Tab-separated table of C-alpha atoms in Angstrom:
chain	number	residue	atom	x	y	z
A	181	MET	CA	225.337	170.249	91.130
A	182	ARG	CA	224.094	166.715	90.495
A	183	LYS	CA	225.224	165.610	93.999
A	184	THR	CA	223.339	168.507	95.510
A	185	LEU	CA	220.108	167.549	93.633
A	186	ILE	CA	220.468	163.951	94.682
A	187	SER	CA	220.982	164.931	98.362
A	188	LEU	CA	217.966	167.205	98.197
A	189	LEU	CA	215.793	164.454	96.756
A	190	LEU	CA	216.870	162.152	99.572
A	191	VAL	CA	216.207	164.769	102.288
A	192	LEU	CA	212.766	165.917	101.066
A	193	PRO	CA	210.870	162.706	101.956
A	194	TRP	CA	212.418	162.835	105.412
A	195	LEU	CA	211.353	166.448	105.909
A	196	ALA	CA	207.820	165.643	104.744
A	197	SER	CA	207.692	162.747	107.155
A	198	ALA	CA	208.996	164.978	109.974
A	199	GLN	CA	206.277	167.556	109.222
A	200	ASP	CA	203.659	164.830	109.391
A	201	THR	CA	204.733	163.888	112.866
A	202	ILE	CA	204.528	167.437	114.284
A	203	PRO	CA	201.339	167.518	116.401
A	204	SER	CA	198.961	170.334	115.615
A	205	PHE	CA	195.732	171.113	117.479
A	206	SER	CA	192.741	173.328	117.553
A	207	LEU	CA	191.484	174.012	121.054
A	208	ASP	CA	188.783	171.281	120.856
A	209	GLN	CA	191.288	168.815	119.391
A	210	ALA	CA	193.715	169.652	122.188
A	211	ILE	CA	190.969	168.970	124.822
A	212	THR	CA	190.107	165.698	123.249
A	213	TYR	CA	193.663	164.563	123.045
A	214	ALA	CA	194.360	165.554	126.650
A	215	LEU	CA	191.357	163.627	127.937
A	216	GLU	CA	192.985	160.464	126.581
A	217	HIS	CA	196.684	161.119	127.070
A	218	ASN	CA	196.952	163.450	130.159
A	219	TYR	CA	198.696	161.656	132.960
A	220	SER	CA	195.941	162.485	135.496
A	221	ALA	CA	193.303	161.250	133.010
A	222	ILE	CA	195.214	157.935	132.568
A	223	ASN	CA	195.373	157.367	136.309
A	224	ALA	CA	191.671	158.326	136.759
A	225	GLU	CA	190.795	155.590	134.315
A	226	ARG	CA	193.026	153.173	136.264
A	227	ASP	CA	191.138	154.220	139.444
A	228	ILE	CA	187.849	153.077	137.922
A	229	ILE	CA	189.304	149.747	136.967
A	230	ASP	CA	190.796	149.383	140.463
A	231	ALA	CA	187.372	150.175	141.975
A	232	GLN	CA	185.824	147.469	139.779
A	233	LYS	CA	188.414	144.922	140.959
A	234	GLN	CA	187.840	146.046	144.604
A	235	LYS	CA	184.121	145.510	144.080
A	236	TRP	CA	184.632	141.930	143.008
A	237	GLU	CA	187.252	141.371	145.752
A	238	THR	CA	184.587	142.376	148.294
A	239	ILE	CA	181.871	140.218	146.762
A	240	ALA	CA	184.198	137.221	146.503
A	241	THR	CA	184.730	137.093	150.295
A	242	GLY	CA	181.086	135.954	150.655
A	243	LEU	CA	181.384	133.281	147.961
A	244	PRO	CA	182.665	129.738	148.425
A	245	GLN	CA	186.369	129.543	149.430
A	246	ILE	CA	188.508	126.369	148.964
A	247	SER	CA	191.917	126.110	150.541
A	248	GLY	CA	194.460	123.337	150.813
A	249	ALA	CA	197.173	122.617	153.304
A	250	VAL	CA	200.159	120.161	153.214
A	251	SER	CA	202.245	119.548	156.304
A	252	TYR	CA	205.456	117.392	156.596
A	253	GLN	CA	207.268	116.678	159.852
A	254	ASN	CA	210.480	114.754	160.573
A	255	GLN	CA	211.239	114.246	164.195
A	256	LEU	CA	215.040	114.301	164.245
A	257	LYS	CA	215.011	113.264	167.902
A	258	GLN	CA	211.818	111.534	168.899
A	259	PRO	CA	210.500	112.126	172.396
A	260	VAL	CA	210.730	109.218	174.854
A	261	SER	CA	207.979	108.248	177.326
A	262	GLN	CA	208.297	106.081	180.444
A	263	ILE	CA	205.784	103.371	180.972
A	264	PRO	CA	205.534	101.275	184.147
A	265	SER	CA	207.421	98.027	183.446
A	266	GLU	CA	204.723	95.952	185.064
A	267	PHE	CA	202.521	96.624	182.025
A	268	PHE	CA	204.994	94.473	180.069
A	269	GLY	CA	205.441	91.824	182.853
A	270	GLY	CA	208.381	93.544	184.427
A	271	GLU	CA	209.078	94.311	188.054
A	272	PRO	CA	206.701	96.759	189.800
A	273	GLY	CA	208.182	100.149	190.529
A	274	THR	CA	210.389	100.151	187.481
A	275	PHE	CA	209.882	101.935	184.143
A	276	THR	CA	210.482	101.071	180.535
A	277	GLU	CA	211.414	103.711	177.968
A	278	VAL	CA	209.113	103.692	174.891
A	279	VAL	CA	209.057	105.725	171.748
A	280	PHE	CA	205.579	106.278	170.269
A	281	GLY	CA	204.825	106.622	166.561
A	282	GLN	CA	207.155	106.866	163.596
A	283	ALA	CA	209.782	109.531	162.919
A	284	GLN	CA	208.200	111.033	159.882
A	285	SER	CA	204.664	112.020	159.042
A	286	MET	CA	202.719	113.946	156.350
A	287	SER	CA	199.191	115.363	156.253
A	288	ALA	CA	197.127	116.833	153.400
A	289	THR	CA	193.778	118.661	153.904
A	290	ALA	CA	191.333	120.436	151.642
A	291	THR	CA	188.732	122.735	153.201
A	292	PHE	CA	185.524	124.199	151.709
A	293	ARG	CA	184.163	127.277	153.505
A	294	GLN	CA	180.956	129.176	152.926
A	295	GLN	CA	179.812	132.357	154.602
A	296	ILE	CA	176.105	132.063	155.515
A	297	PHE	CA	175.494	135.367	157.251
A	298	ASP	CA	177.650	138.453	158.040
A	299	GLY	CA	176.071	141.853	158.304
A	300	SER	CA	179.343	143.563	157.539
A	301	TYR	CA	179.581	141.607	154.225
A	302	ILE	CA	176.139	142.913	153.202
A	303	VAL	CA	177.184	146.517	153.958
A	304	GLY	CA	180.548	145.935	152.205
A	305	VAL	CA	178.814	144.860	148.957
A	306	GLN	CA	176.607	147.960	149.099
A	307	ALA	CA	179.714	150.130	149.709
A	308	THR	CA	181.426	148.848	146.559
A	309	LYS	CA	178.675	150.462	144.420
A	310	THR	CA	179.187	153.795	146.266
A	311	PHE	CA	183.007	153.500	145.888
A	312	LEU	CA	182.666	152.849	142.162
A	313	GLU	CA	180.397	155.893	141.792
A	314	TYR	CA	183.059	157.906	143.657
A	315	SER	CA	185.725	156.841	141.199
A	316	GLN	CA	183.575	157.688	138.279
A	317	ASN	CA	182.723	161.112	139.761
A	318	ASN	CA	186.415	161.651	140.459
A	319	LYS	CA	187.223	160.793	136.846
A	320	GLU	CA	184.583	163.363	135.709
A	321	LYS	CA	186.103	166.073	137.990
A	322	THR	CA	189.594	165.209	136.730
A	323	GLU	CA	188.387	165.586	133.067
A	324	LEU	CA	186.821	169.001	133.905
A	325	ASP	CA	190.132	170.116	135.517
A	326	ILE	CA	192.085	168.839	132.537
A	327	ARG	CA	189.699	170.688	130.209
A	328	LYS	CA	190.255	173.922	132.186
A	329	SER	CA	194.025	173.397	132.231
A	330	VAL	CA	194.162	172.842	128.455
A	331	VAL	CA	192.103	176.010	127.801
A	332	GLU	CA	194.338	178.030	130.013
A	333	ALA	CA	197.531	176.608	128.655
A	334	TYR	CA	196.320	176.937	125.029
A	335	GLY	CA	195.348	180.589	125.660
A	336	ASN	CA	198.685	181.319	127.368
A	337	VAL	CA	200.586	180.100	124.294
A	338	LEU	CA	198.503	182.250	121.948
A	339	LEU	CA	198.985	185.186	124.340
A	340	ALA	CA	202.758	184.680	124.337
A	341	GLN	CA	202.856	184.313	120.520
A	342	GLU	CA	200.807	187.522	120.097
A	343	SER	CA	203.048	189.343	122.631
A	344	VAL	CA	206.133	188.356	120.549
A	345	PHE	CA	204.490	189.623	117.356
A	346	ILE	CA	203.444	192.961	118.901
A	347	SER	CA	206.834	193.439	120.602
A	348	GLU	CA	208.651	192.846	117.388
A	349	ARG	CA	206.462	195.387	115.630
A	350	ASN	CA	206.892	197.868	118.381
A	351	LYS	CA	210.618	197.389	118.399
A	352	ALA	CA	210.875	197.866	114.598
A	353	THR	CA	208.940	201.165	114.879
A	354	LEU	CA	211.106	202.413	117.732
A	355	GLU	CA	214.320	201.475	115.943
A	356	GLU	CA	213.130	203.516	112.899
A	357	ASN	CA	212.218	206.450	115.202
A	358	LEU	CA	215.578	206.257	116.940
A	359	TYR	CA	217.461	206.184	113.676
A	360	GLU	CA	215.722	209.219	112.371
A	361	THR	CA	216.069	211.112	115.573
A	362	LYS	CA	219.789	210.399	115.664
A	363	ARG	CA	220.217	211.701	112.109
A	364	ILE	CA	218.271	214.876	113.047
A	365	TYR	CA	220.469	215.336	116.153
A	366	GLU	CA	223.712	214.683	114.184
A	367	ASN	CA	222.574	217.446	111.712
A	368	GLY	CA	222.138	219.792	114.632
A	369	LEU	CA	218.405	220.044	114.418
A	370	GLY	CA	217.501	217.991	117.543
A	371	ASP	CA	218.585	217.474	121.118
A	372	GLN	CA	220.285	214.686	123.037
A	373	GLU	CA	217.243	214.223	125.352
A	374	SER	CA	215.112	213.093	122.424
A	375	VAL	CA	217.647	210.422	121.540
A	376	ASP	CA	217.835	209.330	125.166
A	377	GLN	CA	214.089	209.104	125.589
A	378	LEU	CA	213.696	206.848	122.563
A	379	GLN	CA	216.698	204.694	123.645
A	380	ILE	CA	215.030	204.125	127.059
A	381	THR	CA	211.813	203.069	125.451
A	382	LEU	CA	213.578	200.834	122.972
A	383	SER	CA	215.537	199.114	125.792
A	384	THR	CA	212.283	198.485	127.695
A	385	VAL	CA	210.535	197.093	124.589
A	386	ASP	CA	213.592	194.950	123.792
A	387	ASN	CA	213.470	193.409	127.229
A	388	GLN	CA	209.770	192.734	126.863
A	389	LEU	CA	210.448	191.038	123.602
A	390	LYS	CA	213.075	188.765	125.074
A	391	ASN	CA	210.793	187.828	127.945
A	392	ALA	CA	207.902	187.217	125.493
A	393	ARG	CA	210.032	184.805	123.521
A	394	ARG	CA	211.042	182.926	126.698
A	395	MET	CA	207.405	182.793	127.753
A	396	GLU	CA	206.395	181.447	124.360
A	397	GLU	CA	208.731	178.500	124.865
A	398	ILE	CA	207.758	177.937	128.510
A	399	THR	CA	203.971	178.166	127.861
A	400	LEU	CA	204.257	175.669	124.931
A	401	GLN	CA	206.074	173.324	127.252
A	402	MET	CA	203.275	173.652	129.862
A	403	LEU	CA	200.701	172.891	127.181
A	404	ASN	CA	202.692	169.822	126.108
A	405	LEU	CA	202.723	168.641	129.720
A	406	VAL	CA	198.965	169.055	130.077
A	407	LEU	CA	198.390	167.226	126.740
A	408	GLY	CA	200.594	164.372	127.840
A	409	LEU	CA	203.216	165.018	125.141
A	410	PRO	CA	207.001	165.359	125.632
A	411	ILE	CA	207.550	168.932	126.811
A	412	GLU	CA	210.125	169.510	123.994
A	413	SER	CA	207.486	168.598	121.285
A	414	PRO	CA	207.197	171.283	118.555
A	415	THR	CA	203.380	171.475	118.911
A	416	VAL	CA	201.500	173.745	116.533
A	417	LEU	CA	198.372	175.697	117.470
A	418	THR	CA	195.949	176.076	114.539
A	419	GLU	CA	193.773	178.856	116.114
A	420	ASN	CA	194.498	182.463	116.732
A	421	LEU	CA	193.614	184.425	119.817
A	422	ASP	CA	191.193	186.840	118.260
A	423	ASP	CA	189.031	184.199	116.484
A	424	LEU	CA	189.013	181.979	119.497
A	425	THR	CA	187.863	184.838	121.743
A	426	GLN	CA	185.001	185.748	119.321
A	427	SER	CA	183.839	182.116	119.383
A	428	LYS	CA	183.814	182.131	123.212
A	429	ILE	CA	181.470	185.109	123.543
A	430	ASP	CA	178.033	183.649	124.262
A	431	LEU	CA	175.835	185.706	126.541
A	432	GLY	CA	173.014	183.108	126.105
A	433	LEU	CA	175.100	180.910	128.397
A	434	ILE	CA	174.310	183.203	131.312
A	435	ASP	CA	170.570	182.363	131.134
A	436	SER	CA	170.979	178.593	130.476
A	437	GLU	CA	169.166	176.268	132.862
A	438	PHE	CA	171.132	175.029	135.788
A	439	ASN	CA	170.537	171.633	137.269
A	440	ILE	CA	172.697	171.343	140.358
A	441	GLU	CA	172.506	167.577	140.342
A	442	ASN	CA	174.647	167.621	137.200
A	443	ASN	CA	177.450	169.510	138.974
A	444	VAL	CA	180.332	167.199	139.842
A	445	ASN	CA	180.981	168.818	143.254
A	446	TYR	CA	177.348	168.154	144.078
A	447	LYS	CA	177.682	164.506	142.994
A	448	MET	CA	180.855	164.085	145.187
A	449	ALA	CA	179.168	165.657	148.246
A	450	ALA	CA	176.200	163.352	147.785
A	451	ASN	CA	178.547	160.463	147.403
A	452	LEU	CA	180.179	161.357	150.718
A	453	ASN	CA	176.761	161.230	152.383
A	454	GLN	CA	176.214	157.744	151.022
A	455	GLN	CA	179.595	156.658	152.336
A	456	ARG	CA	178.936	157.980	155.813
A	457	ALA	CA	175.449	156.304	155.876
A	458	LEU	CA	177.041	152.954	154.971
A	459	GLU	CA	179.705	153.444	157.626
A	460	LEU	CA	176.872	153.791	160.195
A	461	LYS	CA	175.175	150.621	158.937
A	462	LEU	CA	178.588	148.887	159.151
A	463	ALA	CA	179.130	149.984	162.712
A	464	LYS	CA	175.657	148.650	163.607
A	465	SER	CA	176.294	145.294	161.835
A	466	TYR	CA	179.062	144.496	164.240
A	467	ALA	CA	176.394	143.782	166.827
A	468	LEU	CA	174.922	141.017	164.655
A	469	PRO	CA	176.020	137.381	164.833
A	470	THR	CA	178.063	135.759	162.047
A	471	LEU	CA	177.438	132.258	160.705
A	472	ASN	CA	179.867	130.237	158.565
A	473	ALA	CA	179.924	126.662	157.559
A	474	PHE	CA	182.850	124.439	156.467
A	475	VAL	CA	183.640	120.904	155.430
A	476	ASN	CA	187.117	119.438	154.999
A	477	TYR	CA	188.692	116.206	153.931
A	478	GLY	CA	192.200	115.113	154.596
A	479	GLY	CA	194.652	112.276	155.093
A	480	ASN	CA	197.644	111.445	157.332
A	481	SER	CA	200.487	109.095	156.744
A	482	PHE	CA	203.383	107.905	158.878
A	483	SER	CA	206.702	106.320	158.092
A	484	ASP	CA	210.275	105.936	159.298
A	485	ASN	CA	211.504	106.991	155.790
A	486	PHE	CA	210.243	109.541	153.288
A	487	ASN	CA	208.134	107.356	151.060
A	488	PHE	CA	204.923	109.274	151.210
A	489	LEU	CA	204.706	109.595	147.384
A	490	ASN	CA	204.962	105.930	146.759
A	491	SER	CA	201.902	104.228	145.440
A	492	GLY	CA	201.830	101.632	148.145
A	493	GLN	CA	202.086	104.134	151.049
A	494	GLN	CA	199.086	103.918	153.402
A	495	TRP	CA	197.059	107.024	154.147
A	496	PHE	CA	194.437	107.412	156.797
A	497	GLY	CA	191.524	109.629	155.789
A	498	SER	CA	189.460	112.026	157.897
A	499	SER	CA	186.652	114.489	157.186
A	500	ILE	CA	184.900	117.189	159.331
A	501	LEU	CA	181.635	119.074	158.765
A	502	GLY	CA	181.084	122.047	160.966
A	503	VAL	CA	179.293	125.377	161.573
A	504	ASP	CA	180.791	128.437	163.284
A	505	LEU	CA	178.373	130.821	164.992
A	506	ASN	CA	179.919	133.941	166.556
A	507	ILE	CA	177.566	135.992	168.772
A	508	PRO	CA	178.801	139.403	170.070
A	509	ILE	CA	177.610	139.723	173.643
A	510	PHE	CA	179.452	142.429	175.545
A	511	SER	CA	182.132	144.859	174.351
A	512	SER	CA	182.273	147.342	177.243
A	513	LEU	CA	180.342	149.770	175.093
A	514	LYS	CA	182.981	149.818	172.397
A	515	ARG	CA	180.510	149.037	169.636
A	516	SER	CA	178.154	151.648	170.957
A	517	ALA	CA	180.916	154.349	170.897
A	518	SER	CA	181.825	153.260	167.297
A	519	THR	CA	178.161	153.581	166.249
A	520	GLN	CA	177.882	157.031	167.829
A	521	ARG	CA	180.970	158.205	166.064
A	522	ALA	CA	179.556	157.005	162.742
A	523	LYS	CA	176.298	158.935	163.449
A	524	ILE	CA	178.343	162.086	164.115
A	525	ALA	CA	180.270	161.656	160.916
A	526	LEU	CA	177.056	161.231	158.973
A	527	GLU	CA	175.572	164.463	160.535
A	528	LYS	CA	178.727	166.258	159.560
A	529	ALA	CA	178.488	164.946	156.058
A	530	LYS	CA	174.891	166.190	155.816
A	531	THR	CA	175.974	169.661	156.944
A	532	GLN	CA	178.858	169.657	154.447
A	533	PHE	CA	176.320	168.613	151.731
A	534	THR	CA	174.122	171.594	152.533
A	535	GLU	CA	177.145	173.884	152.585
A	536	ALA	CA	178.344	172.482	149.251
A	537	GLN	CA	175.022	173.218	147.519
A	538	ALA	CA	175.182	176.864	148.768
A	539	GLN	CA	178.832	177.115	147.593
A	540	ILE	CA	177.959	175.762	144.160
A	541	ARG	CA	175.163	178.213	143.669
A	542	LEU	CA	177.466	181.070	144.851
A	543	GLN	CA	180.223	179.886	142.460
A	544	LEU	CA	177.691	179.859	139.643
A	545	GLU	CA	176.686	183.523	140.298
A	546	SER	CA	180.287	184.571	140.630
A	547	ALA	CA	181.271	182.714	137.428
A	548	LYS	CA	178.440	184.433	135.570
A	549	SER	CA	179.594	187.834	136.883
A	550	ASP	CA	183.220	187.139	136.018
A	551	TYR	CA	182.263	186.093	132.450
A	552	ILE	CA	180.126	189.157	131.896
A	553	LEU	CA	182.932	191.354	133.157
A	554	ALA	CA	185.493	189.623	131.008
A	555	ILE	CA	183.326	190.268	127.938
A	556	GLU	CA	182.794	193.903	128.869
A	557	GLN	CA	186.505	194.350	129.652
A	558	TYR	CA	187.364	192.841	126.244
A	559	GLY	CA	185.168	195.445	124.544
A	560	THR	CA	186.616	198.227	126.636
A	561	SER	CA	190.134	197.052	126.018
A	562	LYS	CA	189.504	196.880	122.278
A	563	ASP	CA	188.202	200.431	122.212
A	564	ASN	CA	191.067	201.669	124.409
A	565	LEU	CA	193.550	200.019	122.102
A	566	GLU	CA	192.102	201.843	119.097
A	567	LEU	CA	192.285	205.138	120.981
A	568	ALA	CA	195.863	204.470	122.169
A	569	GLU	CA	196.845	203.688	118.597
A	570	ARG	CA	195.401	206.829	117.245
A	571	ILE	CA	197.000	208.926	120.038
A	572	GLU	CA	200.412	207.344	119.455
A	573	LYS	CA	200.083	207.823	115.677
A	574	LYS	CA	199.188	211.530	116.161
A	575	ASN	CA	202.169	212.043	118.452
A	576	GLN	CA	204.416	210.390	115.921
A	577	ILE	CA	203.298	212.936	113.357
A	578	LYS	CA	203.577	215.809	115.783
A	579	TYR	CA	207.059	214.645	116.882
A	580	SER	CA	208.318	214.277	113.274
A	581	GLU	CA	207.027	217.896	112.632
A	582	GLY	CA	208.573	219.215	115.799
A	583	LEU	CA	205.240	219.918	117.477
A	584	ALA	CA	205.558	217.357	120.240
A	585	THR	CA	208.485	216.497	122.602
A	586	SER	CA	210.178	213.117	122.925
A	587	PHE	CA	208.720	212.885	126.431
A	588	GLU	CA	205.148	213.270	125.044
A	589	LEU	CA	205.851	210.674	122.370
A	590	ARG	CA	207.230	208.249	124.971
A	591	GLN	CA	204.091	208.655	127.099
A	592	ALA	CA	201.879	207.919	124.062
A	593	GLN	CA	204.007	204.837	123.251
A	594	THR	CA	203.924	203.512	126.802
A	595	GLN	CA	200.178	204.023	126.914
A	596	LEU	CA	199.930	202.081	123.619
A	597	TYR	CA	202.038	199.179	124.901
A	598	THR	CA	200.013	198.927	128.102
A	599	SER	CA	196.762	198.929	126.103
A	600	GLN	CA	198.131	196.182	123.796
A	601	GLN	CA	198.801	193.872	126.807
A	602	GLU	CA	195.501	194.678	128.443
A	603	TYR	CA	193.760	193.792	125.221
A	604	LEU	CA	195.632	190.465	124.889
A	605	GLN	CA	194.868	189.588	128.492
A	606	SER	CA	191.200	190.512	128.096
A	607	MET	CA	190.876	187.962	125.262
A	608	VAL	CA	192.474	185.250	127.370
A	609	ASP	CA	190.120	186.146	130.265
A	610	VAL	CA	187.057	185.699	128.056
A	611	ILE	CA	188.220	182.231	127.069
A	612	ASN	CA	189.088	181.155	130.603
A	613	LYS	CA	185.954	182.592	132.311
A	614	LYS	CA	183.668	180.877	129.833
A	615	THR	CA	185.388	177.555	130.570
A	616	GLU	CA	184.873	178.039	134.342
A	617	LEU	CA	181.223	178.809	133.884
A	618	GLU	CA	180.755	175.788	131.588
A	619	ASN	CA	182.433	173.511	134.101
A	620	ILE	CA	179.987	174.659	136.896
A	621	LEU	CA	177.051	174.137	134.453
A	622	ASN	CA	178.635	170.805	133.425
A	623	GLN	CA	178.371	171.735	129.678
């Protein structure tokens, strides 16, 4: 007994610690957690950092650049030149073999370059701002998609849990009915058909229960994946489906003011227009001259042996100051074709922008209609469920008193089970449809 108590005292702190590590979330907490830990959210944040680095990369190309170069050569077999011998007092018409220079040489040069004017650079700097805005808009769209995915996954887990609970209750009721019916049949007061009818219904409900339990596990794994947790994590949901549905019913949302410029799809379509306009400016900039300046300083040294690093080695310095001017003159209409293509792309982007605005407004009206329908369907399903429960209860009583057949009871039970699933699905639809509307409104 003492050993058991000691073991229990040792295990209890571990159990308490394990319970503390089990993640539990309300819906809002799950959304907040996912926006930080979801895999797509993490990469979207990295995309913004990448865009910032690319912005500086583009700007830096127009800032001073310093480069260095070191070259070493060792002529393993030096070239031989023939010089007329008469240059050295020899006989005319003969030649003397001469080797020029020393076998080894080294040079070191440092070059400073500065871009003075380049039209494409100016456009490139402007484009970095647009690209950064695109990355930020993409992150916003990713966050909205994550929010929608969390809401759907959270609702699906609650739906599966409620389905398990209802199926277990239905199964328990059927098992009791079947037990009583078998006893009545065994006492010679019933018929085999009644037993068979209840057995069919029980088998169907049992399969539904097994499937609901599997779906409960799968939907929880899907929620963990969206949250950025290990899929086997025993995540706990702190809200129930009915309370969550009630909190999502807000008809005032239908009449809320809509500013299309806050819609992320509008922002991305406008961003595409900006990109195409800059591409047109870039195509035009290729017809402008470019001007660059440079200055370098270097030294050369020669020797028959590798002693270039010795302090006494002689080096011969040199320096150059220069300007490069590149003037585009004729490209066989290549630049013109490129500019025309950029104009076409810009016009297409403008058309897409107009279409996007119409689509957004249509999506808004559709989302409003779907949300209203979901709320109405929720109310109808709730009423239908109450009716189906009363009908099934009456048939239970009639059946037990011999006033209803097993077939009539089975019909009432099947109608009840269908109403239960429709009611559960209507609650999930209210939650999901509100999220879709909020995403369009950017709320």
